[in-house]
Amino acid sequence: MAPYMGSISKPENALKRAEELINVGQPLSALQALHDVITSRRHRTWSKCLEEIMFKYVELCVDLKKGRLAKDGLIQYRIACQQVNVQSLEEVVQKFLNLATKKVEGAIVAAGGSTDELMEIGDLELEHTPEQVMLKAHTMTPEELDAEDDVESPTPWFKFLWETYRNCLEVLRNNNKMEALYQLVSNEAFSFCVKYKRNSEFRRLCENLRSHLNNLLKYKDQRDRPDLNSRETQDILLDIRFQQLEASSQLGMWNEAFRSVEDIHGLMFLLKRSPRPTLMASYFAALTKVFFVSQNYLCNAYAWIKLYNLSKGYLKNLTDEDLKSLASAVVLSAMCIPPYEKAPLGNVDLDAKHERDARLASLLGYQLESMQEAKNIMSRELIIKEIKRSRIVDNCVEEVRDLFNVLEDGFYPLDLCQRAESKLKALESVAFKLSNEVSVKSIEVSDFIPLLKTLSVLRMFSQQSKVYRTLKLERAKTLVPFLPYYEVELALVRAVKSGYLSLRIDHQKQMIVFVGDNIQEKSVDDYLVRVATTLREACRELTPSTTAASDLDSMKRKRIENAEAIRNAVEQEHKRALARKVIIERRKEEAERLLAEQEKEEEERRVAAQRAHEAAEAKRLEVESRQREEKRIRAEMEEKEKEEALALLAEQEKKKGKKISIKLEEGQTLDKRILMETAIKEQISERQQMEKKLLKVAKTMDHFERAKREEMVPLIEQAYKGRKVDDEKFFHEQQKLLAAKTKAKWEQDIVEKKRLQKMTETQAAFKSAVMLRRVDEIAAAQAERERKLEEQKKQRKAEREIKRRKAYIRRLQEMELEVKDKAEALERKKAEAEREAEDARRPSSRGGGDSDRGGGFVPPHLRDRGDRRDDRDDRDNRSSGSRWGRGGGRDDDRPPSRGDRYEPRRGGGFGDRDDRPPSRSDDRWGSDRRRDDRPPSRGFGDRRDDRRDDRRPPPSRDDGKSRW
């Protein structure tokens, strides 16, 4: 087929060629031919013929289930027609969807109108799990697998239809000229998921829509991007999300419904506008369902009151019955809010809790500040006050109004539940009628009844705790006629755990004890006053002989003590407030720092994006310049090839002796390729003649084979009937054998059960003995563990004490060494000063001696020998006080204590300044040593002086001088 495709240059020819291939039974080749024409660079301009090709193309894609090819063709067609005729693309997409839908409906009819097989498949993209494939391979024979494949199933067509919806949304997304079509396809996809209960596909569809919106917000420089400031674009985006919310509610996917609500709220915040009142009514109606299913009854009540106010204010076609039903729903939902807050499980992150409350409040239209608690703007007490203030109770039905008066305003400690029972029975018979104007389809009273019963129980026991101290369990069971006792006890336990009630259920004494130490926030002042009055009366009864003066003094003293306690409490509270203020300031500074960093990062990203855009623009200009240059070179090459082709054509005509006729298509030019195609066509014509001969031979062999098989048909049917009889006989035998084995196994199990029942008592006794032994073992192990812990504590305490003492001793040693070093430094400075003074006096004395000797010559190396020897003797005398080379040492011959074993060595060797031999560069040996031209020594002095000093005998231990 490839040689023919090169000759299809016009779309009309491609369409005719596709029809021919379809007629000869080659639809796949026809699809490929149309695909080549659609994706060709020649046909990037829309035309009516191209539209007809697309109609045929999508029809073949549906017949052959080629979803990927359909997507590629739609993308190419979108490029061709989005600037010229968008209506054409809409017609192609609608035809594509209609054909796929018809195929699905036809498959359902062919399967007998049943979609049970489809319901068993959880995910169309994963039709057969690996477990199912392995199970079929082990349990089914090859014949059964072949028979199952031959059965027409609607599942593949459902999978193709889902793929069609997904591909169409990908093609139409984020294009300002195809927004209406995008909305239409998304609504049809929602209808498909709702009609056939496709939860997995619906979840994936919602994720795709979210990704499309995120890409729209992320890539703001995209071509043909929808304008979010346009009213029409905003309405389309909101309508899609509301349709998504409605579909999730119908499917019962409440997680997706909540995400859809968040999507709508985020879109409203992004677009900075609210939808139409009818859409907002649908929004709050969906919130009532979501919050009720999630058991968030507080937000459910606020959603109902929002829906009531919105419907009353904006929906003018509502009837009195509608308003009365909505008001009843508001009051019922408010009464269903538990009078206490559920205790959280485990540790609670306050920041995460505040963030969650802020999100929920924002969904309902409330703004929660950073340091504000949620109960300050949303609580049961506030909504009850709002209901009473707005007189919503007066607009309710009579049964709801009576129940509200009993539960919220009445005080009936003993018969509250009996009164509530009659009201609840009357409420169950009420049917709320709603018109089509209301977004809520129906109000189910049965959903509120269990919560109202629980509220009745809690209200009654709360009122009893204010009147009674104890209550018998038998009496308590009779006071609640509409709930079993275990549910009553469960409700009381939850209320006590949350702090709403303060009671204790004593099953040993069969009574309920109201503890009475639960101080409510509203009655703190009254409670303290009653306590103070009672204590004062008790004191008077205990000490009746006290005088009035002593009473007055004691009262003054108590008042002073109370004032001091209050003053201390106020100071502590002030300190805590200051600490909280510091924490808040730090948090604000941290938030401002993070905001500054985010702004800096955003600016850096913007600059980087601008630079990338400038680089891309420069690259584009460079590419265009290069393309123009290539186009010029290509034109020159084509002209040269044309001249060569004409020369080649003249040479071929000269060889054959006749003129060669070449047919050129419209717009074609003569070149080497056309000449080669002409030669190939002549070869193809010869090959076709040979193929016709082979076709005739094949037809003859086909007739012969068909006749032979017709003779084999009766023989095959006879063998099949014999095999069928044998299979039926084998099946009945296997059934009888299986029944006999099952009955024998059942009888054996009955006997074994009777035998094991005799061991029940022994097993229970053994279990109790083991449990008692284990209790003793656990107690002993726990005592041993506590003993070891005490020993470890004592040992660690002793180690810490030893470390502390060592550190103290080390510090004392360091201080002693510092004092010694300072004293030695002072002595060295003093000795240096004396030597400098003596050196200053010596020149005058030496000058006088020389004059006495008549000015005799003295070598320089002998002039100062006596001076240096005298200095060395003085230094030895000063250091003779310590055996170890330091003055002011100990009286005995022991070396000084080094303190800690890791203390760095001080003194000794040539590291000590006093024991180091003098160098030539030292100023203290007189300025005459610098008069010669020799450089100063780099080591420990002049080598000649060292050799001269080495001839002296070493000091003995008795001299008291340091050996080193």
PDB file of N, CA and C in Angstrom, residues 427-491:
ATOM      1  N   LEU A 427     -43.507  13.868  65.111  1.00  0.00           N
ATOM      2  CA  LEU A 427     -42.598  14.379  64.087  1.00  0.00           C
ATOM      3  C   LEU A 427     -42.343  13.331  62.999  1.00  0.00           C
ATOM      4  N   GLU A 428     -42.320  12.057  63.330  1.00  0.00           N
ATOM      5  CA  GLU A 428     -42.078  11.002  62.349  1.00  0.00           C
ATOM      6  C   GLU A 428     -43.170  10.946  61.291  1.00  0.00           C
ATOM      7  N   SER A 429     -44.350  11.353  61.647  1.00  0.00           N
ATOM      8  CA  SER A 429     -45.467  11.316  60.695  1.00  0.00           C
ATOM      9  C   SER A 429     -45.538  12.549  59.799  1.00  0.00           C
ATOM     10  N   VAL A 430     -44.635  13.524  60.022  1.00  0.00           N
ATOM     11  CA  VAL A 430     -44.653  14.746  59.226  1.00  0.00           C
ATOM     12  C   VAL A 430     -43.889  14.513  57.932  1.00  0.00           C
ATOM     13  N   ALA A 431     -44.448  14.921  56.824  1.00  0.00           N
ATOM     14  CA  ALA A 431     -43.796  14.827  55.509  1.00  0.00           C
ATOM     15  C   ALA A 431     -43.619  16.245  54.967  1.00  0.00           C
ATOM     16  N   PHE A 432     -42.392  16.633  54.731  1.00  0.00           N
ATOM     17  CA  PHE A 432     -42.096  17.979  54.238  1.00  0.00           C
ATOM     18  C   PHE A 432     -42.214  17.978  52.713  1.00  0.00           C
ATOM     19  N   LYS A 433     -42.987  18.894  52.206  1.00  0.00           N
ATOM     20  CA  LYS A 433     -43.211  19.017  50.761  1.00  0.00           C
ATOM     21  C   LYS A 433     -42.396  20.194  50.233  1.00  0.00           C
ATOM     22  N   LEU A 434     -41.577  19.921  49.250  1.00  0.00           N
ATOM     23  CA  LEU A 434     -40.709  20.948  48.669  1.00  0.00           C
ATOM     24  C   LEU A 434     -40.994  21.064  47.176  1.00  0.00           C
ATOM     25  N   SER A 435     -40.969  22.275  46.677  1.00  0.00           N
ATOM     26  CA  SER A 435     -41.186  22.514  45.249  1.00  0.00           C
ATOM     27  C   SER A 435     -39.876  22.391  44.495  1.00  0.00           C
ATOM     28  N   ASN A 436     -39.962  22.559  43.190  1.00  0.00           N
ATOM     29  CA  ASN A 436     -38.757  22.455  42.357  1.00  0.00           C
ATOM     30  C   ASN A 436     -37.821  23.643  42.504  1.00  0.00           C
ATOM     31  N   GLU A 437     -38.292  24.722  43.092  1.00  0.00           N
ATOM     32  CA  GLU A 437     -37.448  25.898  43.270  1.00  0.00           C
ATOM     33  C   GLU A 437     -36.380  25.699  44.341  1.00  0.00           C
ATOM     34  N   VAL A 438     -36.621  24.768  45.248  1.00  0.00           N
ATOM     35  CA  VAL A 438     -35.688  24.523  46.347  1.00  0.00           C
ATOM     36  C   VAL A 438     -34.593  23.577  45.860  1.00  0.00           C
ATOM     37  N   SER A 439     -33.365  23.875  46.224  1.00  0.00           N
ATOM     38  CA  SER A 439     -32.234  23.039  45.799  1.00  0.00           C
ATOM     39  C   SER A 439     -32.235  21.688  46.485  1.00  0.00           C
ATOM     40  N   VAL A 440     -32.817  21.596  47.666  1.00  0.00           N
ATOM     41  CA  VAL A 440     -32.888  20.325  48.391  1.00  0.00           C
ATOM     42  C   VAL A 440     -34.057  19.523  47.845  1.00  0.00           C
ATOM     43  N   LYS A 441     -33.810  18.307  47.468  1.00  0.00           N
ATOM     44  CA  LYS A 441     -34.873  17.475  46.892  1.00  0.00           C
ATOM     45  C   LYS A 441     -35.860  17.024  47.943  1.00  0.00           C
ATOM     46  N   SER A 442     -35.343  16.653  49.124  1.00  0.00           N
ATOM     47  CA  SER A 442     -36.224  16.166  50.184  1.00  0.00           C
ATOM     48  C   SER A 442     -35.521  16.343  51.522  1.00  0.00           C
ATOM     49  N   ILE A 443     -36.315  16.342  52.585  1.00  0.00           N
ATOM     50  CA  ILE A 443     -35.818  16.432  53.952  1.00  0.00           C
ATOM     51  C   ILE A 443     -36.239  15.166  54.683  1.00  0.00           C
ATOM     52  N   GLU A 444     -35.282  14.331  55.011  1.00  0.00           N
ATOM     53  CA  GLU A 444     -35.552  13.059  55.675  1.00  0.00           C
ATOM     54  C   GLU A 444     -35.566  13.267  57.189  1.00  0.00           C
ATOM     55  N   VAL A 445     -36.732  13.185  57.781  1.00  0.00           N
ATOM     56  CA  VAL A 445     -36.849  13.355  59.234  1.00  0.00           C
ATOM     57  C   VAL A 445     -36.208  12.190  59.966  1.00  0.00           C
ATOM     58  N   SER A 446     -36.218  11.017  59.346  1.00  0.00           N
ATOM     59  CA  SER A 446     -35.659   9.835  60.009  1.00  0.00           C
ATOM     60  C   SER A 446     -34.168   9.985  60.296  1.00  0.00           C
ATOM     61  N   ASP A 447     -33.469  10.843  59.559  1.00  0.00           N
ATOM     62  CA  ASP A 447     -32.046  11.055  59.835  1.00  0.00           C
ATOM     63  C   ASP A 447     -31.822  11.815  61.138  1.00  0.00           C
ATOM     64  N   PHE A 448     -32.780  12.668  61.524  1.00  0.00           N
ATOM     65  CA  PHE A 448     -32.619  13.474  62.734  1.00  0.00           C
ATOM     66  C   PHE A 448     -33.096  12.765  63.998  1.00  0.00           C
ATOM     67  N   ILE A 449     -33.948  11.771  63.877  1.00  0.00           N
ATOM     68  CA  ILE A 449     -34.582  11.155  65.047  1.00  0.00           C
ATOM     69  C   ILE A 449     -33.564  10.548  66.015  1.00  0.00           C
ATOM     70  N   PRO A 450     -32.583   9.719  65.575  1.00  0.00           N
ATOM     71  CA  PRO A 450     -31.628   9.142  66.551  1.00  0.00           C
ATOM     72  C   PRO A 450     -30.837  10.200  67.309  1.00  0.00           C
ATOM     73  N   LEU A 451     -30.447  11.271  66.642  1.00  0.00           N
ATOM     74  CA  LEU A 451     -29.694  12.326  67.315  1.00  0.00           C
ATOM     75  C   LEU A 451     -30.567  13.073  68.324  1.00  0.00           C
ATOM     76  N   LEU A 452     -31.829  13.270  67.980  1.00  0.00           N
ATOM     77  CA  LEU A 452     -32.727  13.952  68.918  1.00  0.00           C
ATOM     78  C   LEU A 452     -33.002  13.086  70.144  1.00  0.00           C
ATOM     79  N   LYS A 453     -33.080  11.787  69.956  1.00  0.00           N
ATOM     80  CA  LYS A 453     -33.264  10.902  71.113  1.00  0.00           C
ATOM     81  C   LYS A 453     -32.059  10.967  72.051  1.00  0.00           C
ATOM     82  N   THR A 454     -30.872  10.964  71.480  1.00  0.00           N
ATOM     83  CA  THR A 454     -29.675  11.076  72.317  1.00  0.00           C
ATOM     84  C   THR A 454     -29.645  12.406  73.055  1.00  0.00           C
ATOM     85  N   LEU A 455     -30.035  13.493  72.368  1.00  0.00           N
ATOM     86  CA  LEU A 455     -30.081  14.799  73.017  1.00  0.00           C
ATOM     87  C   LEU A 455     -31.077  14.813  74.168  1.00  0.00           C
ATOM     88  N   SER A 456     -32.212  14.152  73.995  1.00  0.00           N
ATOM     89  CA  SER A 456     -33.211  14.091  75.073  1.00  0.00           C
ATOM     90  C   SER A 456     -32.641  13.416  76.307  1.00  0.00           C
ATOM     91  N   VAL A 457     -31.909  12.323  76.103  1.00  0.00           N
ATOM     92  CA  VAL A 457     -31.308  11.608  77.239  1.00  0.00           C
ATOM     93  C   VAL A 457     -30.306  12.503  77.959  1.00  0.00           C
ATOM     94  N   LEU A 458     -29.448  13.194  77.212  1.00  0.00           N
ATOM     95  CA  LEU A 458     -28.436  14.043  77.845  1.00  0.00           C
ATOM     96  C   LEU A 458     -29.068  15.217  78.575  1.00  0.00           C
ATOM     97  N   ARG A 459     -30.103  15.804  78.002  1.00  0.00           N
ATOM     98  CA  ARG A 459     -30.777  16.928  78.665  1.00  0.00           C
ATOM     99  C   ARG A 459     -31.413  16.470  79.974  1.00  0.00           C
ATOM    100  N   MET A 460     -32.036  15.304  79.960  1.00  0.00           N
ATOM    101  CA  MET A 460     -32.720  14.837  81.169  1.00  0.00           C
ATOM    102  C   MET A 460     -31.715  14.566  82.287  1.00  0.00           C
ATOM    103  N   PHE A 461     -30.623  13.891  81.984  1.00  0.00           N
ATOM    104  CA  PHE A 461     -29.646  13.602  83.038  1.00  0.00           C
ATOM    105  C   PHE A 461     -28.920  14.866  83.469  1.00  0.00           C
ATOM    106  N   SER A 462     -28.745  15.835  82.574  1.00  0.00           N
ATOM    107  CA  SER A 462     -28.150  17.101  82.985  1.00  0.00           C
ATOM    108  C   SER A 462     -29.053  17.842  83.967  1.00  0.00           C
ATOM    109  N   GLN A 463     -30.340  17.822  83.737  1.00  0.00           N
ATOM    110  CA  GLN A 463     -31.273  18.460  84.667  1.00  0.00           C
ATOM    111  C   GLN A 463     -31.362  17.690  85.975  1.00  0.00           C
ATOM    112  N   GLN A 464     -31.269  16.371  85.895  1.00  0.00           N
ATOM    113  CA  GLN A 464     -31.296  15.582  87.136  1.00  0.00           C
ATOM    114  C   GLN A 464     -30.072  15.848  88.000  1.00  0.00           C
ATOM    115  N   SER A 465     -28.904  16.105  87.356  1.00  0.00           N
ATOM    116  CA  SER A 465     -27.701  16.367  88.150  1.00  0.00           C
ATOM    117  C   SER A 465     -27.811  17.655  88.949  1.00  0.00           C
ATOM    118  N   LYS A 466     -28.699  18.559  88.567  1.00  0.00           N
ATOM    119  CA  LYS A 466     -28.899  19.795  89.317  1.00  0.00           C
ATOM    120  C   LYS A 466     -29.887  19.622  90.470  1.00  0.00           C
ATOM    121  N   VAL A 467     -30.628  18.511  90.460  1.00  0.00           N
ATOM    122  CA  VAL A 467     -31.686  18.304  91.466  1.00  0.00           C
ATOM    123  C   VAL A 467     -31.334  17.157  92.406  1.00  0.00           C
ATOM    124  N   TYR A 468     -30.842  16.058  91.869  1.00  0.00           N
ATOM    125  CA  TYR A 468     -30.615  14.844  92.649  1.00  0.00           C
ATOM    126  C   TYR A 468     -29.126  14.570  92.797  1.00  0.00           C
ATOM    127  N   ARG A 469     -28.839  13.751  93.811  1.00  0.00           N
ATOM    128  CA  ARG A 469     -27.469  13.285  94.013  1.00  0.00           C
ATOM    129  C   ARG A 469     -27.289  11.852  93.536  1.00  0.00           C
ATOM    130  N   THR A 470     -28.302  11.037  93.676  1.00  0.00           N
ATOM    131  CA  THR A 470     -28.249   9.641  93.221  1.00  0.00           C
ATOM    132  C   THR A 470     -29.547   9.300  92.503  1.00  0.00           C
ATOM    133  N   LEU A 471     -29.462   8.261  91.677  1.00  0.00           N
ATOM    134  CA  LEU A 471     -30.626   7.785  90.935  1.00  0.00           C
ATOM    135  C   LEU A 471     -30.449   6.290  90.698  1.00  0.00           C
ATOM    136  N   LYS A 472     -31.453   5.517  91.004  1.00  0.00           N
ATOM    137  CA  LYS A 472     -31.366   4.070  90.824  1.00  0.00           C
ATOM    138  C   LYS A 472     -31.394   3.727  89.340  1.00  0.00           C
ATOM    139  N   LEU A 473     -30.681   2.646  89.038  1.00  0.00           N
ATOM    140  CA  LEU A 473     -30.620   2.237  87.633  1.00  0.00           C
ATOM    141  C   LEU A 473     -31.971   1.770  87.118  1.00  0.00           C
ATOM    142  N   GLU A 474     -32.718   1.119  87.973  1.00  0.00           N
ATOM    143  CA  GLU A 474     -34.046   0.656  87.536  1.00  0.00           C
ATOM    144  C   GLU A 474     -34.924   1.846  87.171  1.00  0.00           C
ATOM    145  N   ARG A 475     -34.848   2.876  87.990  1.00  0.00           N
ATOM    146  CA  ARG A 475     -35.646   4.074  87.692  1.00  0.00           C
ATOM    147  C   ARG A 475     -35.140   4.748  86.415  1.00  0.00           C
ATOM    148  N   ALA A 476     -33.827   4.778  86.257  1.00  0.00           N
ATOM    149  CA  ALA A 476     -33.265   5.412  85.054  1.00  0.00           C
ATOM    150  C   ALA A 476     -33.693   4.673  83.787  1.00  0.00           C
ATOM    151  N   LYS A 477     -33.779   3.341  83.840  1.00  0.00           N
ATOM    152  CA  LYS A 477     -34.205   2.579  82.666  1.00  0.00           C
ATOM    153  C   LYS A 477     -35.653   2.874  82.295  1.00  0.00           C
ATOM    154  N   THR A 478     -36.473   3.115  83.304  1.00  0.00           N
ATOM    155  CA  THR A 478     -37.884   3.406  83.016  1.00  0.00           C
ATOM    156  C   THR A 478     -38.093   4.824  82.512  1.00  0.00           C
ATOM    157  N   LEU A 479     -37.140   5.731  82.791  1.00  0.00           N
ATOM    158  CA  LEU A 479     -37.303   7.121  82.370  1.00  0.00           C
ATOM    159  C   LEU A 479     -37.032   7.317  80.890  1.00  0.00           C
ATOM    160  N   VAL A 480     -36.335   6.351  80.248  1.00  0.00           N
ATOM    161  CA  VAL A 480     -36.003   6.466  78.820  1.00  0.00           C
ATOM    162  C   VAL A 480     -36.723   5.336  78.090  1.00  0.00           C
ATOM    163  N   PRO A 481     -37.921   5.586  77.569  1.00  0.00           N
ATOM    164  CA  PRO A 481     -38.686   4.489  76.960  1.00  0.00           C
ATOM    165  C   PRO A 481     -38.288   4.175  75.514  1.00  0.00           C
ATOM    166  N   PHE A 482     -37.617   5.092  74.820  1.00  0.00           N
ATOM    167  CA  PHE A 482     -37.417   4.904  73.375  1.00  0.00           C
ATOM    168  C   PHE A 482     -36.019   4.414  73.017  1.00  0.00           C
ATOM    169  N   LEU A 483     -35.154   4.159  74.022  1.00  0.00           N
ATOM    170  CA  LEU A 483     -33.810   3.661  73.736  1.00  0.00           C
ATOM    171  C   LEU A 483     -33.486   2.510  74.675  1.00  0.00           C
ATOM    172  N   PRO A 484     -32.787   1.497  74.196  1.00  0.00           N
ATOM    173  CA  PRO A 484     -32.314   0.442  75.108  1.00  0.00           C
ATOM    174  C   PRO A 484     -31.276   1.006  76.061  1.00  0.00           C
ATOM    175  N   TYR A 485     -31.103   0.301  77.196  1.00  0.00           N
ATOM    176  CA  TYR A 485     -30.252   0.857  78.240  1.00  0.00           C
ATOM    177  C   TYR A 485     -28.796   0.950  77.805  1.00  0.00           C
ATOM    178  N   TYR A 486     -28.311  -0.005  76.983  1.00  0.00           N
ATOM    179  CA  TYR A 486     -26.896   0.043  76.606  1.00  0.00           C
ATOM    180  C   TYR A 486     -26.587   1.287  75.761  1.00  0.00           C
ATOM    181  N   GLU A 487     -27.549   1.748  74.949  1.00  0.00           N
ATOM    182  CA  GLU A 487     -27.337   2.977  74.204  1.00  0.00           C
ATOM    183  C   GLU A 487     -27.359   4.195  75.125  1.00  0.00           C
ATOM    184  N   VAL A 488     -28.224   4.149  76.141  1.00  0.00           N
ATOM    185  CA  VAL A 488     -28.255   5.243  77.110  1.00  0.00           C
ATOM    186  C   VAL A 488     -26.929   5.328  77.859  1.00  0.00           C
ATOM    187  N   GLU A 489     -26.429   4.181  78.283  1.00  0.00           N
ATOM    188  CA  GLU A 489     -25.165   4.164  79.021  1.00  0.00           C
ATOM    189  C   GLU A 489     -24.012   4.628  78.129  1.00  0.00           C
ATOM    190  N   LEU A 490     -24.026   4.221  76.858  1.00  0.00           N
ATOM    191  CA  LEU A 490     -22.983   4.661  75.936  1.00  0.00           C
ATOM    192  C   LEU A 490     -23.012   6.181  75.754  1.00  0.00           C
ATOM    193  N   ALA A 491     -24.210   6.760  75.624  1.00  0.00           N
ATOM    194  CA  ALA A 491     -24.327   8.215  75.489  1.00  0.00           C
ATOM    195  C   ALA A 491     -23.836   8.931  76.747  1.00  0.00           C
TER     196      ALA A 491
END
